[in-house]
Amino acid sequence: MKADLIINASTIACCTEGKGAGIIEGGYIAVKNGRIIELGKGNAPVNMEGSNTRIINAYGKTVTPGLIDSHTHLIHGGSREKELPLKLKGVPYLEILKMGGGILSTVRSTRSASKEELKSKAEKSLDRMLLHGTTTVEAKSGYGLDFDTEIKCLEAAAELNASHPVDIVSTYMGAHAVPEEFKGNTRGYMGFMFEKVMPYIRENNLAEYIDVFCEEGVFSPEESRIIMQKGKEEGFKLKIHADEIVPLQGAELAGEMGAVSAEHLLAASDEGIAAMAEAGTTAILLPGTSFYLMLGKYAQARKMMEKGVRVAIATDYNPGTCPTENLQSIMTFACFGMKMTPEEIIKGMTLNAAYGVDKVMEIGSLEAGKKADMVIFDAPNLEYIIYHFGINHVSTVIKNGETVVENGMIIKNKGIGR
Ligand code: IZC
Ligand code: ZN
């Protein structure tokens, strides 16, 4: 039997259900066989302190659940730093896409990369995520668009899920853009996804979700509805990139379709917010993207929370609109951009993010019975992590009860807890 005991933690953010982040000041967490068995304030139960138990002294430190990055475009080839001059000249994101750049430029790089190349690039990203405290990540395809490349990307994600400590939740996002070979024939491309790609992914269990980029010049709300309906019929759970730039009633559509999550939502209407609250759709907000697209505008997190919508926060890690794997930087953007409190933010990257990927029974909070996915930050409280921004505060990461990061460095142990 393997056991760990964290003692003397200055702050434990349990992130359990209810108001606030369930803060314990000065506490302990006991872990056995990869699960949390007990936690509380004050001294640890004596019966844990056997010779097989590893003691971790977290004095002066903050313990949180393993962070969940609930929206990323993990697998892709190439990078888009060459778009910087265009961005600085003020050429809008959707304009760059229309010119065949943006997503379509990453599609070209991804198509020409081998599966091994994609895996080794994504593995570096997963390492960075883990070092910054992320233990579960949602990963969307959508830079292949043709059959072979989409499958290559989803297989790469599945193989990395098996070999890397970070758990990956996979999403098929064929509806990320209309590929050049179907230009002007969106319906033809939709038919191809429905007949050729979705059934194969389903049969081979390569994705749990589908996602659609409902946006002006990409997929209209009508097309998005058809894609979501078809995805649902195939047995996928639903996600949608909704109201990112142009208000298209994407939030309303998410509620109507019973999507697990709607993401971005900068331009979501009051009716859309109400529809999401009614349907229990989690809002996954991506403040790093607002910053990086220089939109001068953030999603209305405070209003969504007031209206009873669960708010999760993620990186949107992708090569065009938010090239960072670091959720700690995103905490600072969420705080200053959306006026969220440190407790709301940590809940957004743990419990609410677990709702956003429908894994709340296993992860997302520190409570007896859940997986021992935990981060120890070298910071006395949550505020400090957000305040001292742009650096990595993680000292230790525990995944399934195994220490995978120690003193801020990865201890390589592939296939842990499996
Ligand atoms: O590569 O531009 N919004 N998809 C929808 C993205 C941003 C990623 C990209
Ligand atoms: Zn995205």
mmCIF file with all atom_site columns, N, CA and C and ligand atoms in Angstrom, residues 73 80 93 103 106 143 176 213 241 244 264 316 318-321, ligand 1:
data_model
loop_
_atom_site.group_PDB
_atom_site.id
_atom_site.type_symbol
_atom_site.label_atom_id
_atom_site.label_alt_id
_atom_site.label_comp_id
_atom_site.label_asym_id
_atom_site.label_entity_id
_atom_site.label_seq_id
_atom_site.pdbx_PDB_ins_code
_atom_site.Cartn_x
_atom_site.Cartn_y
_atom_site.Cartn_z
_atom_site.occupancy
_atom_site.B_iso_or_equiv
_atom_site.pdbx_formal_charge
_atom_site.auth_seq_id
_atom_site.auth_comp_id
_atom_site.auth_asym_id
_atom_site.auth_atom_id
_atom_site.pdbx_PDB_model_num
ATOM   1  N N  . HIS A 1 73  ? -6.306  23.375 -27.897 1.00 0.00 ? 73  HIS A N  1
ATOM   2  C CA . HIS A 1 73  ? -6.131  22.809 -29.238 1.00 0.00 ? 73  HIS A CA 1
ATOM   3  C C  . HIS A 1 73  ? -4.722  22.208 -29.247 1.00 0.00 ? 73  HIS A C  1
ATOM   4  N N  . ARG A 1 80  ? 2.506   30.333 -35.407 1.00 0.00 ? 80  ARG A N  1
ATOM   5  C CA . ARG A 1 80  ? 1.986   31.457 -36.201 1.00 0.00 ? 80  ARG A CA 1
ATOM   6  C C  . ARG A 1 80  ? 2.571   32.794 -35.764 1.00 0.00 ? 80  ARG A C  1
ATOM   7  N N  . TYR A 1 93  ? -8.562  39.019 -36.723 1.00 0.00 ? 93  TYR A N  1
ATOM   8  C CA . TYR A 1 93  ? -8.396  37.558 -36.740 1.00 0.00 ? 93  TYR A CA 1
ATOM   9  C C  . TYR A 1 93  ? -9.195  36.909 -37.880 1.00 0.00 ? 93  TYR A C  1
ATOM   10 N N  . ILE A 1 103 ? -6.222  29.656 -38.853 1.00 0.00 ? 103 ILE A N  1
ATOM   11 C CA . ILE A 1 103 ? -6.441  28.218 -38.680 1.00 0.00 ? 103 ILE A CA 1
ATOM   12 C C  . ILE A 1 103 ? -5.953  27.467 -39.921 1.00 0.00 ? 103 ILE A C  1
ATOM   13 N N  . THR A 1 106 ? -2.331  26.724 -39.975 1.00 0.00 ? 106 THR A N  1
ATOM   14 C CA . THR A 1 106 ? -1.992  25.606 -39.079 1.00 0.00 ? 106 THR A CA 1
ATOM   15 C C  . THR A 1 106 ? -2.454  24.273 -39.673 1.00 0.00 ? 106 THR A C  1
ATOM   16 N N  . TYR A 1 143 ? -7.243  20.663 -36.829 1.00 0.00 ? 143 TYR A N  1
ATOM   17 C CA . TYR A 1 143 ? -6.228  21.244 -37.703 1.00 0.00 ? 143 TYR A CA 1
ATOM   18 C C  . TYR A 1 143 ? -5.856  20.272 -38.827 1.00 0.00 ? 143 TYR A C  1
ATOM   19 N N  . HIS A 1 176 ? -14.050 23.092 -37.266 1.00 0.00 ? 176 HIS A N  1
ATOM   20 C CA . HIS A 1 176 ? -13.212 24.211 -36.817 1.00 0.00 ? 176 HIS A CA 1
ATOM   21 C C  . HIS A 1 176 ? -13.083 25.243 -37.935 1.00 0.00 ? 176 HIS A C  1
ATOM   22 N N  . PHE A 1 213 ? -17.078 25.544 -34.314 1.00 0.00 ? 213 PHE A N  1
ATOM   23 C CA . PHE A 1 213 ? -16.733 26.970 -34.266 1.00 0.00 ? 213 PHE A CA 1
ATOM   24 C C  . PHE A 1 213 ? -17.875 27.730 -34.930 1.00 0.00 ? 213 PHE A C  1
ATOM   25 N N  . HIS A 1 241 ? -17.844 26.492 -29.639 1.00 0.00 ? 241 HIS A N  1
ATOM   26 C CA . HIS A 1 241 ? -17.190 27.802 -29.592 1.00 0.00 ? 241 HIS A CA 1
ATOM   27 C C  . HIS A 1 241 ? -18.281 28.810 -29.931 1.00 0.00 ? 241 HIS A C  1
ATOM   28 N N  . GLU A 1 244 ? -17.710 34.088 -29.793 1.00 0.00 ? 244 GLU A N  1
ATOM   29 C CA . GLU A 1 244 ? -16.330 34.515 -29.484 1.00 0.00 ? 244 GLU A CA 1
ATOM   30 C C  . GLU A 1 244 ? -16.096 35.949 -29.963 1.00 0.00 ? 244 GLU A C  1
ATOM   31 N N  . HIS A 1 264 ? -15.763 30.524 -24.817 1.00 0.00 ? 264 HIS A N  1
ATOM   32 C CA . HIS A 1 264 ? -15.493 31.919 -25.224 1.00 0.00 ? 264 HIS A CA 1
ATOM   33 C C  . HIS A 1 264 ? -16.553 32.867 -24.668 1.00 0.00 ? 264 HIS A C  1
ATOM   34 N N  . ASP A 1 316 ? -7.242  27.907 -23.672 1.00 0.00 ? 316 ASP A N  1
ATOM   35 C CA . ASP A 1 316 ? -7.460  27.946 -25.120 1.00 0.00 ? 316 ASP A CA 1
ATOM   36 C C  . ASP A 1 316 ? -6.129  27.683 -25.840 1.00 0.00 ? 316 ASP A C  1
ATOM   37 N N  . ASN A 1 318 ? -3.471  27.310 -28.151 1.00 0.00 ? 318 ASN A N  1
ATOM   38 C CA . ASN A 1 318 ? -3.494  27.064 -29.596 1.00 0.00 ? 318 ASN A CA 1
ATOM   39 C C  . ASN A 1 318 ? -2.465  27.989 -30.243 1.00 0.00 ? 318 ASN A C  1
ATOM   40 N N  . PRO A 1 319 ? -2.055  27.692 -31.484 1.00 0.00 ? 319 PRO A N  1
ATOM   41 C CA . PRO A 1 319 ? -0.953  28.465 -32.059 1.00 0.00 ? 319 PRO A CA 1
ATOM   42 C C  . PRO A 1 319 ? -1.327  29.849 -32.564 1.00 0.00 ? 319 PRO A C  1
ATOM   43 N N  . GLY A 1 320 ? -2.631  30.180 -32.572 1.00 0.00 ? 320 GLY A N  1
ATOM   44 C CA . GLY A 1 320 ? -3.030  31.462 -33.158 1.00 0.00 ? 320 GLY A CA 1
ATOM   45 C C  . GLY A 1 320 ? -3.487  32.501 -32.161 1.00 0.00 ? 320 GLY A C  1
ATOM   46 N N  . THR A 1 321 ? -4.347  32.096 -31.236 1.00 0.00 ? 321 THR A N  1
ATOM   47 C CA . THR A 1 321 ? -5.007  33.106 -30.403 1.00 0.00 ? 321 THR A CA 1
ATOM   48 C C  . THR A 1 321 ? -4.672  33.019 -28.921 1.00 0.00 ? 321 THR A C  1
HETATM 49 O O1 . IZC B 2 .   ? -5.973  28.362 -34.426 1.00 0.00 ? 1   IZC B O1 1
HETATM 50 O O2 . IZC B 2 .   ? -7.020  30.259 -34.387 1.00 0.00 ? 1   IZC B O2 1
HETATM 51 N N1 . IZC B 2 .   ? -10.684 30.433 -32.180 1.00 0.00 ? 1   IZC B N1 1
HETATM 52 N N2 . IZC B 2 .   ? -10.108 28.544 -33.042 1.00 0.00 ? 1   IZC B N2 1
HETATM 53 C C1 . IZC B 2 .   ? -11.241 29.305 -32.761 1.00 0.00 ? 1   IZC B C1 1
HETATM 54 C C2 . IZC B 2 .   ? -9.018  29.126 -32.686 1.00 0.00 ? 1   IZC B C2 1
HETATM 55 C C3 . IZC B 2 .   ? -9.375  30.332 -32.123 1.00 0.00 ? 1   IZC B C3 1
HETATM 56 C C4 . IZC B 2 .   ? -7.679  28.553 -32.832 1.00 0.00 ? 1   IZC B C4 1
HETATM 57 C C5 . IZC B 2 .   ? -6.857  29.113 -33.950 1.00 0.00 ? 1   IZC B C5 1
#
